[in-house]
Coordinates of C-alpha atoms in Angstrom, one line a residue:
X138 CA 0.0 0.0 0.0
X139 CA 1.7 3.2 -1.1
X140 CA 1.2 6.1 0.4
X141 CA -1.3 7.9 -1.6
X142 CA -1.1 11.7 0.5
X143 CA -3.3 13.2 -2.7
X144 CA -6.3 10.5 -2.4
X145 CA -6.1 9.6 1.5
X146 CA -8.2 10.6 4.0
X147 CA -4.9 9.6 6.8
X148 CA -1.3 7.9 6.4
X149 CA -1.3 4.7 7.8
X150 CA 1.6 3.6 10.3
X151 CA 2.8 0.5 11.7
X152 CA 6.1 0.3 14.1
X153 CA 7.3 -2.7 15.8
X154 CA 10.4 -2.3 18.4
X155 CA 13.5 -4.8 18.2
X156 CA 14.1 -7.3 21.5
X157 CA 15.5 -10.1 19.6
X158 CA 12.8 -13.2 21.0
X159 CA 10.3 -11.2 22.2
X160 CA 9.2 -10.2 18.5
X161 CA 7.1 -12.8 19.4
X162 CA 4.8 -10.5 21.3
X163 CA 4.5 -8.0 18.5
X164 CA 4.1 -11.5 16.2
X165 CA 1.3 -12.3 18.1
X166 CA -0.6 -9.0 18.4
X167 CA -0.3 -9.0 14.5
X168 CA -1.9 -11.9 13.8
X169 CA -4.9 -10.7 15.7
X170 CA -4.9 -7.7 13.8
X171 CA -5.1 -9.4 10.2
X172 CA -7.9 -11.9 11.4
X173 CA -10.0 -8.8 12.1
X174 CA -8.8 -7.4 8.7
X175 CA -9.5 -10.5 6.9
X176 CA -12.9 -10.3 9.1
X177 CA -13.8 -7.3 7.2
X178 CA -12.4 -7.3 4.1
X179 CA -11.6 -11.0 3.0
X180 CA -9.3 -13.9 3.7
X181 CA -7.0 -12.3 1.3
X182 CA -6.0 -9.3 3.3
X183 CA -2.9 -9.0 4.3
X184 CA -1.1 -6.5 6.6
X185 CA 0.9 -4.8 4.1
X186 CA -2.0 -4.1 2.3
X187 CA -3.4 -1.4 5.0
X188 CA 0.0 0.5 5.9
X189 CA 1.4 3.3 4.2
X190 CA 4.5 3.0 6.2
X191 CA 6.1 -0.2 8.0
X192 CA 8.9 0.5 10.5
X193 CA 10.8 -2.0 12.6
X194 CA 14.2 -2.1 14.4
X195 CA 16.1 -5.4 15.0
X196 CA 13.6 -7.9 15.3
X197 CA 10.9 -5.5 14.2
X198 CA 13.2 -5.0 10.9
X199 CA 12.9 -8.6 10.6
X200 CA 8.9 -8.6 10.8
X201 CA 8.6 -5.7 8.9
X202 CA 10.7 -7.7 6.2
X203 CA 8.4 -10.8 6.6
X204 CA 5.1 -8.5 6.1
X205 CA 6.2 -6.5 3.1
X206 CA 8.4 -8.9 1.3
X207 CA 7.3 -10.0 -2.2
X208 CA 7.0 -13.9 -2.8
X209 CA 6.5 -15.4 -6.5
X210 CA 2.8 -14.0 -6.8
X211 CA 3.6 -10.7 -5.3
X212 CA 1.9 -10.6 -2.2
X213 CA 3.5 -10.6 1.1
X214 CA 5.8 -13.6 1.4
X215 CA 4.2 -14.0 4.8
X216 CA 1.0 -13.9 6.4
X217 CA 0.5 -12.2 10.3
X218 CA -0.1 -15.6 11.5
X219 CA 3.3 -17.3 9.9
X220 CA 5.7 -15.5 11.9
X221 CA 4.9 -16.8 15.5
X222 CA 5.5 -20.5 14.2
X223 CA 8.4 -18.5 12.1
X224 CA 9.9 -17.3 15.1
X225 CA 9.3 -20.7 17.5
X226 CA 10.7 -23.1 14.8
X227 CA 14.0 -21.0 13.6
X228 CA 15.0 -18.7 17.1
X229 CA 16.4 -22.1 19.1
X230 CA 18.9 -22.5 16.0
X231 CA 19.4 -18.4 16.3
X232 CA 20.2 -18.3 19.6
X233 CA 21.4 -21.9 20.5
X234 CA 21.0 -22.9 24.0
X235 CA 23.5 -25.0 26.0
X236 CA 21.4 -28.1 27.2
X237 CA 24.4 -28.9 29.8
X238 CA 24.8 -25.8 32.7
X239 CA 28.3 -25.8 34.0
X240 CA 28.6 -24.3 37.8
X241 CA 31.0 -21.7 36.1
X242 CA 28.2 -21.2 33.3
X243 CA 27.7 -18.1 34.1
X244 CA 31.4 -16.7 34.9
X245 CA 32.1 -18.5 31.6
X246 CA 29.3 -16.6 29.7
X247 CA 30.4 -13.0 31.2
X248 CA 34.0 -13.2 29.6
X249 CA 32.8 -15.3 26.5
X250 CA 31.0 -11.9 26.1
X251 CA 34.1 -10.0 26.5
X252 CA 35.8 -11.7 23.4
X253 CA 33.5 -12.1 21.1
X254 CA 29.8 -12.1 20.0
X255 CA 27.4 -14.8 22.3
X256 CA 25.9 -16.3 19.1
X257 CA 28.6 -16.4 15.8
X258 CA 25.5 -15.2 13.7
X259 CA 25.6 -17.8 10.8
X260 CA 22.0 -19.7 11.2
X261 CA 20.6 -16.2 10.9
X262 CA 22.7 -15.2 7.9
X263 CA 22.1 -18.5 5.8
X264 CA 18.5 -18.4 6.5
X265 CA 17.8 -14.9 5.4
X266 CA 19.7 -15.2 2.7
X267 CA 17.9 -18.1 1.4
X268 CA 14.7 -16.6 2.5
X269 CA 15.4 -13.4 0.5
X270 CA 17.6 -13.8 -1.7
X271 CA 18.9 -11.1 -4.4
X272 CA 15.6 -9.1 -2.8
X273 CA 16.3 -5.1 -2.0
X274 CA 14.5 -2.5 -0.4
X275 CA 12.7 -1.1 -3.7
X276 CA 10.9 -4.2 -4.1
X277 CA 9.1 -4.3 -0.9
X278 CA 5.4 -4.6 -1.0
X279 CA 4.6 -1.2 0.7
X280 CA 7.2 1.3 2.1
X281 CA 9.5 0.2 4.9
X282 CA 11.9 1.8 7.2
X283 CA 14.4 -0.2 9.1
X284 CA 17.3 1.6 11.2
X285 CA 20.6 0.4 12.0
X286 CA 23.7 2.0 13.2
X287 CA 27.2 2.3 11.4
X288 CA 29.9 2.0 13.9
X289 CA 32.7 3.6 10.9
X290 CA 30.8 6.4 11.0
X291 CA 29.1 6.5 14.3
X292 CA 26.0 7.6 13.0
X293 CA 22.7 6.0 12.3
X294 CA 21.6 4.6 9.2
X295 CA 18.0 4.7 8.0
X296 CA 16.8 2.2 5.6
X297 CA 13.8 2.8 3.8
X298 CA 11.8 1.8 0.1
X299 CA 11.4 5.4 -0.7
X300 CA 15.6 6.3 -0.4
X301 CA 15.9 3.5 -2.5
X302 CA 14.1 4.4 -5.1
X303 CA 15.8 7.2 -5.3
X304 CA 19.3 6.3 -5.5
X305 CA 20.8 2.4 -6.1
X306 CA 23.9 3.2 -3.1
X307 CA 20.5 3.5 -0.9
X308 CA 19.2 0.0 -2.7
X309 CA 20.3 -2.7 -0.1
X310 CA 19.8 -6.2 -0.6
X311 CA 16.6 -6.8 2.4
X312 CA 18.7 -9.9 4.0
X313 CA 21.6 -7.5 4.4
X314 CA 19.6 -5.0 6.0
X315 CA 17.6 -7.4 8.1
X316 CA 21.2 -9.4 9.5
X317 CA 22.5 -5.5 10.6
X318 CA 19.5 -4.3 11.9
X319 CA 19.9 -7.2 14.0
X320 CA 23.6 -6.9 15.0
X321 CA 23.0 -6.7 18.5
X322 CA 26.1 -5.7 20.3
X323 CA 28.1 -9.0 22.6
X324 CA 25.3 -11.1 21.1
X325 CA 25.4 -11.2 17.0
X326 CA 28.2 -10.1 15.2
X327 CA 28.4 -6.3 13.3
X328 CA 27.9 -7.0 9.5
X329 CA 29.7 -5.4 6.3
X330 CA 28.3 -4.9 2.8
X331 CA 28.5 -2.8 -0.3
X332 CA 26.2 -1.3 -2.8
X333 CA 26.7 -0.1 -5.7
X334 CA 24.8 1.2 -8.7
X335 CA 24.9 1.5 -12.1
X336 CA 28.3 3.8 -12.7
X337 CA 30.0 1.6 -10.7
X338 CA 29.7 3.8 -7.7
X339 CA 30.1 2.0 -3.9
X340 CA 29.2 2.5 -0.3
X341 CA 30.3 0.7 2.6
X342 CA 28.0 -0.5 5.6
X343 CA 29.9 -1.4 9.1
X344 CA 26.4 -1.8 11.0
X345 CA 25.3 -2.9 14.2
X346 CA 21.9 -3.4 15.8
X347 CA 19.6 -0.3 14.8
X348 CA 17.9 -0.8 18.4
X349 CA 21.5 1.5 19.5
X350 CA 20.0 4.4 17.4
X351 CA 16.3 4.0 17.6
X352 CA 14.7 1.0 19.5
X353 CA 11.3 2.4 18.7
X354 CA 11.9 3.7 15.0
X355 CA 7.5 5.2 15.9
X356 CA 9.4 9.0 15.2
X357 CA 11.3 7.7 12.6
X358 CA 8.5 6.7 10.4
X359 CA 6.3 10.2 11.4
X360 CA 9.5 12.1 10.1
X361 CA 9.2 10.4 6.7
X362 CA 5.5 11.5 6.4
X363 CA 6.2 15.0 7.1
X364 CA 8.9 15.1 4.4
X365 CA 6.4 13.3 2.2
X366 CA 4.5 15.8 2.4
X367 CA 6.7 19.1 2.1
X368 CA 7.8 17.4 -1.0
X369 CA 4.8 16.9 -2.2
X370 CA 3.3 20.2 -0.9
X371 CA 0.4 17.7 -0.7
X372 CA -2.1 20.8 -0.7
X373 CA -0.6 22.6 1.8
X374 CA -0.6 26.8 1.2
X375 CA 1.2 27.3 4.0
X376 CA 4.5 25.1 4.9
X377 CA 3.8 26.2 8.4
X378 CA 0.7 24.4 8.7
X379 CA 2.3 21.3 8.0
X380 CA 3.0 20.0 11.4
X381 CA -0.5 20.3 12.2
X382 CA -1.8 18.9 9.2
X383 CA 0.1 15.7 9.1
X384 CA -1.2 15.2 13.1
X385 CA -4.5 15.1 12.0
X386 CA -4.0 12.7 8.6
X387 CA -2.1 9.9 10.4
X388 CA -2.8 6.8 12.0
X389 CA 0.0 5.2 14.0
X390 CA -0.1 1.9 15.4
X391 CA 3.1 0.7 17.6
X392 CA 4.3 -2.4 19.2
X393 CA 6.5 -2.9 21.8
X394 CA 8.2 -6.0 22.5
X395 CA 8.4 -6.0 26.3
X396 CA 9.8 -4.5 29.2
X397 CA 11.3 -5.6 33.3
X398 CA 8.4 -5.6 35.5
X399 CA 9.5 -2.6 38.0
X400 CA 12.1 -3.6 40.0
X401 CA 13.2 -0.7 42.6
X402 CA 16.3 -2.7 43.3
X403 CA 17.1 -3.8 39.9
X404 CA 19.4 -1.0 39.2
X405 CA 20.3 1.8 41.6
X406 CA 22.4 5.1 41.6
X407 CA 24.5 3.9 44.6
X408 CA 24.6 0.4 43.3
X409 CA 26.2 1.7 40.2
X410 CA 28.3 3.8 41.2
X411 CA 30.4 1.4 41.6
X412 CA 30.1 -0.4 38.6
X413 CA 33.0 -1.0 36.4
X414 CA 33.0 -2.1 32.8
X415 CA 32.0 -5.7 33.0
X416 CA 29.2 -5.1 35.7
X417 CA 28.3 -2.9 32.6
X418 CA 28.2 -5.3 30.3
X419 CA 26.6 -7.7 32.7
X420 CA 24.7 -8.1 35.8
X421 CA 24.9 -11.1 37.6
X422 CA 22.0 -10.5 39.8
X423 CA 19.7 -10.1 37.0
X424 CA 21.2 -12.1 34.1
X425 CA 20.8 -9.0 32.1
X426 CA 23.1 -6.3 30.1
X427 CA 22.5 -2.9 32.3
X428 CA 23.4 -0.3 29.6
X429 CA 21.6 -2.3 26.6
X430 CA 18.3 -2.3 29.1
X431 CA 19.0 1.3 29.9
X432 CA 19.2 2.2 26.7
X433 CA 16.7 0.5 24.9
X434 CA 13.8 1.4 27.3
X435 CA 14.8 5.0 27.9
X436 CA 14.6 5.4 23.5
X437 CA 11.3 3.3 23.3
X438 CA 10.0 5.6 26.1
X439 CA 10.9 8.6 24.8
X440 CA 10.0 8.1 21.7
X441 CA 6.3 7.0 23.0
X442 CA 6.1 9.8 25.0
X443 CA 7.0 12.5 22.9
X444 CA 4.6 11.0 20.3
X445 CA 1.8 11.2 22.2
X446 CA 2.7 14.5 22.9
X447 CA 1.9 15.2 19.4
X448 CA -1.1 13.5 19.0
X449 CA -3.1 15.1 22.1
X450 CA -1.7 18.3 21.4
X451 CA -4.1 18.0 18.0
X452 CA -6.6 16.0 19.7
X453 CA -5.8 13.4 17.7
X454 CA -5.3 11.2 20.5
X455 CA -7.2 7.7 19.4
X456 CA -5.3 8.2 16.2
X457 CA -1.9 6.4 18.0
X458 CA -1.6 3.2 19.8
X459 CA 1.1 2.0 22.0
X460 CA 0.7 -1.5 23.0
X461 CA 3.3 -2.6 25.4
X462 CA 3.9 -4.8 28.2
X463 CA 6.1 -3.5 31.0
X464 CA 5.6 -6.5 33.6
X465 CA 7.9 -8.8 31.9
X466 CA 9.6 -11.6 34.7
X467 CA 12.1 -14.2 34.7
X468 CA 13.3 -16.0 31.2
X469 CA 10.8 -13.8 29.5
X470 CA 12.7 -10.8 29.9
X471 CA 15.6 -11.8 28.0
X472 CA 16.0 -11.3 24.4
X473 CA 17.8 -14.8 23.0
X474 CA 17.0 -17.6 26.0
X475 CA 15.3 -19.6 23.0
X476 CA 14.1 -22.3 25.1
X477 CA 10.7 -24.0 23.8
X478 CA 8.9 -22.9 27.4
X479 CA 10.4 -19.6 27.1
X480 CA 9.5 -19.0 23.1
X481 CA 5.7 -20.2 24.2
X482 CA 5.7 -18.3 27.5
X483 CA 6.0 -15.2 25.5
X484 CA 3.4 -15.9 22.7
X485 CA 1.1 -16.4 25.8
X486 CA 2.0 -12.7 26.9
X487 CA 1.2 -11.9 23.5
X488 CA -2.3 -13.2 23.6
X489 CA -2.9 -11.7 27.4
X490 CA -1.6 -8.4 26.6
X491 CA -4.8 -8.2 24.1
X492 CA -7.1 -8.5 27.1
X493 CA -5.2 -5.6 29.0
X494 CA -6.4 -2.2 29.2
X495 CA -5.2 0.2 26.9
X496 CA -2.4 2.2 28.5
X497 CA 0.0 4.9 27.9
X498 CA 3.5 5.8 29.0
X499 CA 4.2 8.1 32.4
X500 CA 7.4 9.9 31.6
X501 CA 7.1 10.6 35.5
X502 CA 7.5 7.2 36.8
X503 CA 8.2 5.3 33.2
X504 CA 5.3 2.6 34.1
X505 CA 2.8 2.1 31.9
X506 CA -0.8 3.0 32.9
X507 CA -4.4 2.0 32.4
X508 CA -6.4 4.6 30.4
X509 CA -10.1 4.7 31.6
X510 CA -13.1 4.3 29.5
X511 CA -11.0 2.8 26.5
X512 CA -11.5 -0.8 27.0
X513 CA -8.8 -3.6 26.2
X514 CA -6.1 -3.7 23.4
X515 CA -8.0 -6.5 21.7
X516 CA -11.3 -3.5 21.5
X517 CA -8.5 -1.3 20.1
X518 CA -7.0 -3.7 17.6
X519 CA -10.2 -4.5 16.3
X520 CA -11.4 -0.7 15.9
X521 CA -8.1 -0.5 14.4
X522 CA -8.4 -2.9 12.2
X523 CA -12.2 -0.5 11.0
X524 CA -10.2 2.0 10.1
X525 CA -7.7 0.7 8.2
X526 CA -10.3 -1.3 6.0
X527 CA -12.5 2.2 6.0
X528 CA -9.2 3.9 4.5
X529 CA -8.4 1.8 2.0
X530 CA -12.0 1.8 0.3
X531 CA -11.8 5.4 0.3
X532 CA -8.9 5.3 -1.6
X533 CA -10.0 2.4 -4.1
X534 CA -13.5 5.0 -4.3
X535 CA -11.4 8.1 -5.4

């Protein structure tokens, strides 16, 4: 689904956050989400087919790949429901798991992590490679944006179907961007490739997990209408009406892939203050990686909050949905313990996170809260899923 700014009545937008297994959660909300569409519009609907705009970091890159990649037939070379049974059969060979726990496991692990990458990466290379092929970003089904960073350049790098388009350096192949966007740092290695285009022209890609740039890549994706839009002019008279304007014509639906239940002792100044660079890396206590937690919650909060910002300032409110889960416990916390109870135990959180409340992010206290009188995100998906359906017959009307 193009985006169509002339004939729409909104832009459609759907952003799914990396956290390596715990796509799963996002997998499973999606699959919801396309039985109402196929509900209302046909068993061939697909959900590609109602999104102007599909962002996804990481393990959201690699959904976003799944949903708007082309097969033979040219529809999407998966459907919403695929990618759960996707992501339970192929994650265990990802992220292999040692059947046999050693008492020094754990002091073993820590300094494995300190020369070299947890997982070598090569079951995830081979299988998108053969599940994509020669595949680039120009050929995806509806626009997608995918971030990842470049650690030669220590600067973001955005992906997207419109950039490449536009120029063949910007034309990646869709399993290269997918492996870097899922480069996580000490658990996948970085990955190199070139481009090049017609006059024989190259660029270079050193790139690591996009998640260190833009866990939530919800801003990202608004940022590409808005300069849709100027470069369109779109029917605006007045470029200073544009931020307003684009508020009140988008529909943004985001998914989160989990956070720690609230732990008051998890992490604390005077804890680490004493911290030195492997406590960094890796906390004992919690079997986690402090400064990848801290910095992929504080982006995805951010990002949420500042969003919302935006679309209650225009009282455009119900236009943008966060669905997130920020009770996670135990295994399901983690982003690569691929065990089969693990993998399941987070589909489950999937399927019980559509009967919570709708909530919204507290910059205050970073805890997600119920929102009164706006019933459960399964009511929300499904009014959701009305729109998007009511959208795209407007367009097909025009």
């Amino acid at each position: 689904m193009a985006t169509g700014l002339g004939k729409s009545k909104m832009v459609t937008v759907l952003s799914i956050d990396g956290g390596g297994i715990r796509g799963l959660i996002p997998a499973t909300l999606l699959s919801f989400l396309e039985s109402k569409l196929q509900e209302l519009d046909g068993t061939h609907a697909r959900v590609a087919d109602y999104f102007d705009i599909i962002a996804g970091t990481s393990t959201g890159g690699l959904i976003t790949t799944m949903l708007a990649a082309p097969n033979n037939d040219n529809r999407p070379m998966y459907a919403a429901n695929d990618i759960t049974n996707f992501y339970l059969d192929h994650c265990p060979w990802i992220f292999p798991q040692k059947s046999f726990k050693h008492p020094l496991s754990s002091l073993t692990s820590m300094f494995g992590g300190m020369m070299g990458p947890k997982y070598n990466g090569k079951y995830l290379r081979a299988l998108t490679n053969e599940l994509l092929g020669n595949l680039t970003l120009k050929q995806t089904l509806t626009n997608v944006i995918i971030p990842a960073f470049d650690i030669k350049l220590l600067q973001p790098v955005i992906f997207s179907t419109n950039d490449a388009k536009l120029n063949d350096l910007k034309n990646a192949r869709l399993a290269d961007v997918c492996i870097g966007t899922s480069a996580a740092p000490t658990f996948l290695p970085a990955h190199y490739f070139e481009t090049k285009n017609a006059e024989g022209e190259t660029r270079c890609f050193d790139l690591i997990d996009g998640g260190v740039a833009a866990n939530n890549p919800t801003m990202i994706a608004i940022s590409q209408i808005l300069k849709e839009m100027l470069l369109q002019n779109s029917g605006l008279n007045d470029i200073k009406a544009a931020p307003a304007e684009y508020n009140k014509r988008k529909l943004v639906l985001s998914l989160g892939t989990g956070e720690d239940k609230f732990d008051e002792e998890k992490y604390t100044a005077a804890n680490a203050s004493k911290w030195g660079k492997f406590r960094w890396v890796y906390d004992k206590r919690s079997r986690a990686t402090p400064f990848l937690d801290i910095y992929g919650d504080a982006s995805s909060d951010m990002v949420d909050f500042y969003v919302s910002s935006l679309f209650q300032a225009h009282d455009r409110r119900n236009n943008y949905l966060r669905i997130q889960d920020d009770n996670l416990t135990g295994d399901a916390r983690s982003v690569d313990i691929a065990t089969a109870e693990n993998l399941q135990r987070l589909v489950e959180i999937g399927k019980e996170l559509l009967k919570k409340p709708v909530s919204r992010v507290n910059l205050d206290t970073g805890r997600f809260e119920e929102i009164k009188n706006e019933g459960t995100n399964k009511e929300a998906l499904a009014h959701f899923a009305k729109l998007l359906v009511e959208e795209r017959k407007h367009r097909r009307n025009q």
